[in-house]
Rosetta silent file (secondary structure, phi, psi, omega in degrees, C-alpha in Angstrom):
SEQUENCE: MKWYHKAIYSFANSVLPAAVKRQMVGIGRMTTPRSSNGWDIFNWLPKKYQSAHNIDLTKLQNHTAEELLEILISVHPDISHALYNFLRMGDTALSFTAKKQSGSDDKSGQKAWDSIKNMLDSPLPSPGYLHGRSLDKLDTIQRMMIMVRGACAGEVVLNERCNDVIDIIPVDPATIWFRRENGTDRLSLGSM
SCORE:     score description
SCORE:     0.000 S_00000001
   1 L     0.000  132.464  179.473   78.170  107.363   97.209 S_00000001
   2 L   -73.177  162.759 -176.622   79.012  103.738   97.939 S_00000001
   3 H   -63.376  -36.880 -178.173   76.525  101.507   99.779 S_00000001
   4 H   -74.260  -29.999  173.640   78.616  101.419  102.950 S_00000001
   5 H   -64.845  -42.466  179.238   78.916  105.220  102.948 S_00000001
   6 H   -62.686  -40.451 -179.636   75.118  105.439  102.698 S_00000001
   7 H   -64.588  -43.570  179.152   74.716  102.961  105.572 S_00000001
   8 H   -65.326  -41.401 -179.414   77.075  104.905  107.829 S_00000001
   9 H   -63.538  -45.522 -179.517   75.403  108.193  106.876 S_00000001
  10 H   -67.269  -36.472  177.354   71.888  106.939  107.593 S_00000001
  11 H   -64.757  -44.340  179.645   73.012  105.415  110.909 S_00000001
  12 H   -63.694  -38.114  178.956   74.682  108.689  111.936 S_00000001
  13 H   -64.769  -34.324 -178.328   71.550  110.643  110.989 S_00000001
  14 H   -79.599  -24.744 -174.223   69.372  108.445  113.165 S_00000001
  15 H   -97.810  -42.531 -171.995   71.669  108.524  116.220 S_00000001
  16 L   -76.472  143.007  175.365   73.270  111.987  116.348 S_00000001
  17 L   -70.476  161.902 -175.761   71.406  115.027  117.720 S_00000001
  18 H   -61.989  -37.158 -178.918   70.639  117.935  115.371 S_00000001
  19 H   -63.652  -39.804  179.783   73.218  120.271  116.989 S_00000001
  20 H   -69.733  -39.915  179.136   76.041  117.796  116.316 S_00000001
  21 H   -61.107  -39.687  179.719   74.849  117.230  112.744 S_00000001
  22 H   -64.724  -37.477  179.072   74.955  120.985  112.079 S_00000001
  23 H   -70.029  -33.638 -177.673   78.546  121.158  113.348 S_00000001
  24 H   -75.733  -29.204 -177.514   79.605  118.188  111.230 S_00000001
  25 L   -80.465  114.327  178.690   78.129  119.501  107.991 S_00000001
  26 L   -98.006 -179.167  178.255   80.676  121.838  106.425 S_00000001
  27 L   -85.476  152.428  177.796   80.438  124.015  103.372 S_00000001
  28 L    81.700 -167.556 -176.117   81.196  122.587   99.955 S_00000001
  29 L  -138.243  137.051  178.193   81.573  119.009   98.911 S_00000001
  30 L   -91.115  129.161  177.503   84.449  116.591   99.308 S_00000001
  31 L  -118.472  161.337  176.978   85.399  114.713   96.172 S_00000001
  32 L  -117.843  145.941  178.712   87.900  111.969   95.579 S_00000001
  33 L   -67.412  156.854 -179.369   90.197  111.713   92.573 S_00000001
  34 L   -59.747  -31.589 -175.383   89.458  109.101   89.926 S_00000001
  35 L   -78.861  -12.060 -177.801   92.671  107.278   90.735 S_00000001
  36 L   -77.193  148.987  179.561   91.825  106.743   94.404 S_00000001
  37 L   -89.659  150.007 -175.076   90.452  103.399   95.420 S_00000001
  38 L   -67.432  -25.698 -176.374   87.054  103.208   97.121 S_00000001
  39 L   -92.182   -3.871  179.970   88.272  101.212  100.101 S_00000001
  40 L    55.391   42.204 -176.104   91.151  103.604  100.912 S_00000001
  41 L   -74.198  -45.573 -171.638   93.513  100.654  101.240 S_00000001
  42 L  -104.024   26.922 -176.651   96.774  102.228  100.030 S_00000001
  43 L   -68.257  -16.741  178.637   96.317  105.792  101.310 S_00000001
  44 L   -77.888  -13.831  178.566   99.425  105.525  103.482 S_00000001
  45 L   -81.479  152.845  171.636  101.606  105.254  100.359 S_00000001
  46 L   -59.826  153.729 -174.936  102.920  108.339   98.540 S_00000001
  47 H   -52.456  -39.838 -178.504  100.688  109.371   95.607 S_00000001
  48 H   -58.034  -40.140 -175.394  103.129  107.985   93.020 S_00000001
  49 H   -87.454  -22.960  175.141  102.863  104.499   94.486 S_00000001
  50 H   -61.594  -43.163 -177.965   99.106  104.641   95.248 S_00000001
  51 H   -67.275  -28.832  179.695   98.395  104.879   91.538 S_00000001
  52 H   -66.094  -29.174  179.893  100.640  101.870   90.838 S_00000001
  53 L   -78.845  -12.228 -179.186   98.353   99.682   92.971 S_00000001
  54 L  -100.650    9.590 -178.785   95.319  100.714   90.920 S_00000001
  55 L   -75.661  133.743  176.293   96.719   99.591   87.554 S_00000001
  56 L   -75.500  114.327 -174.805   94.611   97.076   85.682 S_00000001
  57 H   -65.338  -17.991  178.056   96.975   94.142   85.170 S_00000001
  58 H   -78.590  -10.298 -177.986   95.162   93.148   81.977 S_00000001
  59 H  -109.878   23.215 -177.777   96.235   96.458   80.399 S_00000001
  60 H   -65.382  -23.477  179.910   99.990   96.183   81.025 S_00000001
  61 H   -67.493  -13.513  178.338  100.699   96.123   77.295 S_00000001
  62 H   -79.544   -9.662 -177.808   99.715   99.826   77.236 S_00000001
  63 L   -99.874  151.006  174.822  102.806  100.733   79.309 S_00000001
  64 L   -77.164  167.028  179.400  106.352  101.137   78.069 S_00000001
  65 H   -62.178  -37.632  179.365  109.133   98.908   79.425 S_00000001
  66 H   -64.265  -42.742  178.694  110.495  101.832   81.477 S_00000001
  67 H   -64.549  -42.581 -179.930  107.085  102.454   83.075 S_00000001
  68 H   -62.665  -41.273  179.916  106.634   98.756   83.850 S_00000001
  69 H   -65.658  -41.185  177.438  110.052   98.541   85.488 S_00000001
  70 H   -65.062  -37.403  177.203  109.357  101.602   87.656 S_00000001
  71 H   -63.846  -45.802 -179.671  105.999  100.137   88.640 S_00000001
  72 H   -63.114  -40.028  177.740  107.618   96.831   89.591 S_00000001
  73 H   -62.415  -36.111 -177.436  110.321   98.581   91.638 S_00000001
  74 H   -74.623  -36.904 -169.118  107.585  100.494   93.453 S_00000001
  75 H  -115.562  -15.193 -177.286  105.188   97.654   94.199 S_00000001
  76 L  -101.308  119.061 -174.339  107.012   94.324   93.998 S_00000001
  77 H   -63.728  -34.860 -179.116  109.006   93.494   97.151 S_00000001
  78 H   -67.545  -39.853 -178.209  111.471   91.138   95.447 S_00000001
  79 H   -72.656  -42.591  178.133  112.442   93.663   92.783 S_00000001
  80 H   -65.069  -35.134  177.812  112.765   96.583   95.205 S_00000001
  81 H   -68.297  -39.030  177.955  114.840   94.359   97.506 S_00000001
  82 H   -63.313  -42.959  178.387  117.106   93.328   94.618 S_00000001
  83 H   -64.096  -43.076  178.579  117.683   96.983   93.704 S_00000001
  84 H   -60.275  -45.621  179.965  118.377   97.848   97.352 S_00000001
  85 H   -63.604  -40.539  178.164  120.898   94.981   97.652 S_00000001
  86 H   -61.044  -45.796 -179.686  122.626   96.003   94.421 S_00000001
  87 H   -67.242  -39.176 -178.109  122.984   99.590   95.642 S_00000001
  88 H   -69.676  -44.050 -177.890  124.100   98.519   99.128 S_00000001
  89 H   -68.869  -30.731 -179.956  126.674   95.981   97.938 S_00000001
  90 L   -88.866    3.477 -176.272  128.157   98.420   95.435 S_00000001
  91 L   -83.747   75.705  177.786  128.383  101.256   97.960 S_00000001
  92 L  -106.010  159.693 -179.018  132.146  101.357   98.332 S_00000001
  93 L   -65.604  139.523  178.030  134.260  104.412   99.010 S_00000001
  94 L   -83.269  135.970  174.626  135.257  106.376   95.919 S_00000001
  95 L  -135.968  139.572 -177.388  138.978  106.877   95.359 S_00000001
  96 L  -127.310  133.626  179.112  140.628  108.785   92.546 S_00000001
  97 L  -131.068  128.101  176.801  144.274  108.649   91.539 S_00000001
  98 L   -87.403  131.964 -179.258  145.923  110.800   88.888 S_00000001
  99 E  -125.640  150.773  172.405  148.502  108.935   86.805 S_00000001
 100 L   -82.469  170.393  179.091  150.948  109.966   84.139 S_00000001
 101 L   -62.635  -26.984  179.846  150.986  108.200   80.777 S_00000001
 102 L   -75.702  -14.602  179.710  153.903  106.162   81.999 S_00000001
 103 L   103.715   -8.766  177.929  151.773  104.807   84.875 S_00000001
 104 L   -81.865  159.689 -179.263  153.511  106.652   87.722 S_00000001
 105 E   -65.877  141.279  178.885  151.597  108.897   90.134 S_00000001
 106 L  -110.375  106.742 -175.030  151.070  112.496   89.022 S_00000001
 107 H   -68.531  -42.327 -179.613  151.245  114.841   92.044 S_00000001
 108 H   -69.043  -38.135  176.097  150.087  117.997   90.232 S_00000001
 109 H   -65.527  -37.219  178.271  147.276  116.065   88.558 S_00000001
 110 H   -65.253  -39.774  177.621  146.257  114.603   91.934 S_00000001
 111 H   -62.506  -43.258  179.018  146.063  118.134   93.440 S_00000001
 112 H   -64.265  -43.291  179.793  143.860  119.260   90.539 S_00000001
 113 H   -64.490  -41.912  178.373  141.670  116.173   90.860 S_00000001
 114 H   -63.566  -37.335  178.410  141.338  116.630   94.652 S_00000001
 115 H   -67.587  -37.442  176.479  140.282  120.269   94.182 S_00000001
 116 H   -65.243  -44.150  179.524  137.596  119.181   91.673 S_00000001
 117 H   -62.277  -44.260  178.555  136.387  116.471   94.070 S_00000001
 118 H   -63.722  -39.047  178.926  136.257  118.931   97.003 S_00000001
 119 H   -64.903  -41.557 -179.142  134.389  121.469   94.862 S_00000001
 120 H   -72.371  -24.866  178.339  131.803  118.878   93.799 S_00000001
 121 H   -84.537  -13.750 -178.622  131.348  117.705   97.398 S_00000001
 122 L   -95.058  147.373 -178.895  130.727  121.226   98.747 S_00000001
 123 L   -69.993  151.140  176.840  127.307  122.920   98.488 S_00000001
 124 L   -74.945  146.168  174.683  126.740  125.712   95.991 S_00000001
 125 L   -70.137  120.697 -176.639  126.233  129.216   97.413 S_00000001
 126 L  -151.409  136.715  178.117  122.488  129.778   97.195 S_00000001
 127 L   -76.639  -18.565 -176.876  120.003  131.949   99.116 S_00000001
 128 L  -111.529 -161.562 -179.673  117.227  129.380   98.693 S_00000001
 129 L   -70.553  138.284  175.668  116.770  125.628   98.864 S_00000001
 130 L  -139.900  128.410 -179.962  119.416  123.551   97.160 S_00000001
 131 L   -63.696  149.572  178.818  119.413  119.771   96.982 S_00000001
 132 L   -65.190  144.759  179.209  122.364  118.056   98.585 S_00000001
 133 L  -138.322  143.239  173.576  125.130  117.130   96.226 S_00000001
 134 L  -167.446  162.977  178.163  128.181  114.980   96.505 S_00000001
 135 H   -67.384  -29.524  177.774  130.047  112.493   94.401 S_00000001
 136 H   -64.916  -42.345  177.605  128.712  109.703   96.634 S_00000001
 137 H   -65.287  -42.542  178.296  125.105  110.682   95.802 S_00000001
 138 H   -60.738  -41.863  178.596  125.954  110.955   92.125 S_00000001
 139 H   -61.196  -44.063  179.595  127.579  107.513   92.278 S_00000001
 140 H   -63.394  -44.126  179.627  124.464  106.004   93.898 S_00000001
 141 H   -63.451  -42.548 -179.214  122.145  107.582   91.326 S_00000001
 142 H   -66.349  -39.755  177.314  124.328  106.400   88.441 S_00000001
 143 H   -65.288  -37.219  176.646  124.482  102.841   89.814 S_00000001
 144 H   -64.769  -41.347  177.556  120.688  102.847   90.170 S_00000001
 145 H   -62.375  -38.938  179.004  120.351  104.030   86.557 S_00000001
 146 H   -62.124  -42.260 -178.653  122.665  101.226   85.417 S_00000001
 147 H   -70.571  -42.836 -173.452  120.502   98.659   87.188 S_00000001
 148 H   -84.705  -43.427 -174.690  117.130  100.111   86.134 S_00000001
 149 H  -101.728  -16.667 -178.098  117.875  101.559   82.682 S_00000001
 150 L    87.676   -0.410  179.494  120.933   99.549   81.641 S_00000001
 151 L  -159.144  164.600  173.938  123.020  102.694   81.201 S_00000001
 152 L  -134.412  156.889 -179.586  123.889  105.909   82.977 S_00000001
 153 E  -148.491  156.556  178.430  124.470  109.422   81.736 S_00000001
 154 E  -148.320  159.681  178.610  125.459  112.759   83.175 S_00000001
 155 E  -125.672  129.902  178.472  125.726  116.366   82.153 S_00000001
 156 E   -85.988  129.635  177.798  128.552  118.632   83.211 S_00000001
 157 E  -101.263  123.374 -179.354  127.427  122.125   84.272 S_00000001
 158 E   -98.583  163.336  176.618  129.992  124.827   83.575 S_00000001
 159 L   -74.848 -177.871 -174.875  130.317  128.293   85.095 S_00000001
 160 L   -63.266  -32.431 -179.579  129.286  131.446   83.204 S_00000001
 161 L   -88.672   -1.429  178.509  132.666  131.745   81.476 S_00000001
 162 L    58.920   35.946  178.109  132.652  128.017   80.581 S_00000001
 163 L  -122.397    5.908  179.456  136.109  127.487   82.033 S_00000001
 164 L  -151.627  147.571  179.392  135.296  125.561   85.231 S_00000001
 165 E   -82.530  130.447  176.380  132.985  122.719   86.289 S_00000001
 166 E   -99.076  -42.318 -175.153  130.223  123.704   88.744 S_00000001
 167 E  -157.988  164.715  171.474  128.264  120.468   88.988 S_00000001
 168 E  -123.705  121.782 -175.997  127.560  117.112   87.390 S_00000001
 169 E  -106.887  127.577  175.387  123.855  116.353   86.917 S_00000001
 170 E   -69.490  141.878  179.999  122.604  112.784   86.377 S_00000001
 171 E  -121.754  135.450  177.737  120.496  112.382   83.240 S_00000001
 172 L   -70.287  119.238 -178.183  117.946  109.620   82.683 S_00000001
 173 H   -61.912  -21.593  179.430  119.254  107.620   79.697 S_00000001
 174 H   -68.465  -15.717 -179.623  115.676  106.927   78.583 S_00000001
 175 H   -94.292    1.105 -179.293  115.379  110.612   77.633 S_00000001
 176 E  -101.442  136.693  175.740  118.371  110.514   75.265 S_00000001
 177 E  -140.301  158.441 -178.605  117.999  109.585   71.622 S_00000001
 178 E  -118.665  153.796  174.743  120.261  109.642   68.590 S_00000001
 179 E  -134.709  152.950  178.557  119.618  110.495   64.969 S_00000001
 180 E   -91.555  132.293  176.636  121.589  109.812   61.807 S_00000001
 181 L   -76.595  139.713  179.808  122.822  112.786   59.847 S_00000001
 182 L   -63.757  137.740  175.767  121.903  112.711   56.170 S_00000001
 183 L    88.046  -42.890 -175.485  124.717  111.753   53.841 S_00000001
 184 L  -100.269  -16.725 -173.806  127.330  110.815   56.455 S_00000001
 185 L    57.413   21.833  177.746  125.317  108.292   58.542 S_00000001
 186 L   -80.392  139.191  178.400  127.026  109.831   61.547 S_00000001
 187 E   -82.302  134.467  174.535  125.095  109.615   64.823 S_00000001
 188 E  -124.649  151.196 -173.774  124.304  112.908   66.529 S_00000001
 189 E   -85.530  135.904  172.181  122.828  113.359   69.970 S_00000001
 190 E  -129.420  170.305  176.275  119.329  114.667   70.538 S_00000001
 191 E  -144.014  157.948 -178.248  117.220  114.847   73.687 S_00000001
 192 L   -79.395    0.000    0.000  113.548  114.819   74.504 S_00000001
């Protein structure tokens, strides 16, 4: 118990009547997590960002570059504002045009492309909760990955027969790694 908690507790014990004290005392004991700060300064922030304010700045070398960048985006106003401006300025309407090899418009290709775009913009049939999906959201996530990670990646989800696209899922490029195959020095994709 901190000194100020003890002072408040002793003051309350001397002032409050016994009946009120009995009502206030509940069963069990309230504990606080190790990561919480004693002064409860940042309790209004989501848990992810509360812990960022409790980082010992002398121990920053223990974090990876990706962790440091996420911490800075969370807690530094200039960096979060720069990311917001980048996303806002790049938020233009998406347009897709199918072209033939000769460079002229391809009407049948445009119909196929429009059907894919409409399918990706419509929600999946699901009895439970499903996150919203659209090409605009995917575009925003990919632009954020480009700014934060320096690259973007995605995974195409196919249907059960593997003959149609169901969704495109953004993938964090920091989780992708490559390895060299023995003998050929060819790069092959691995993931964490």
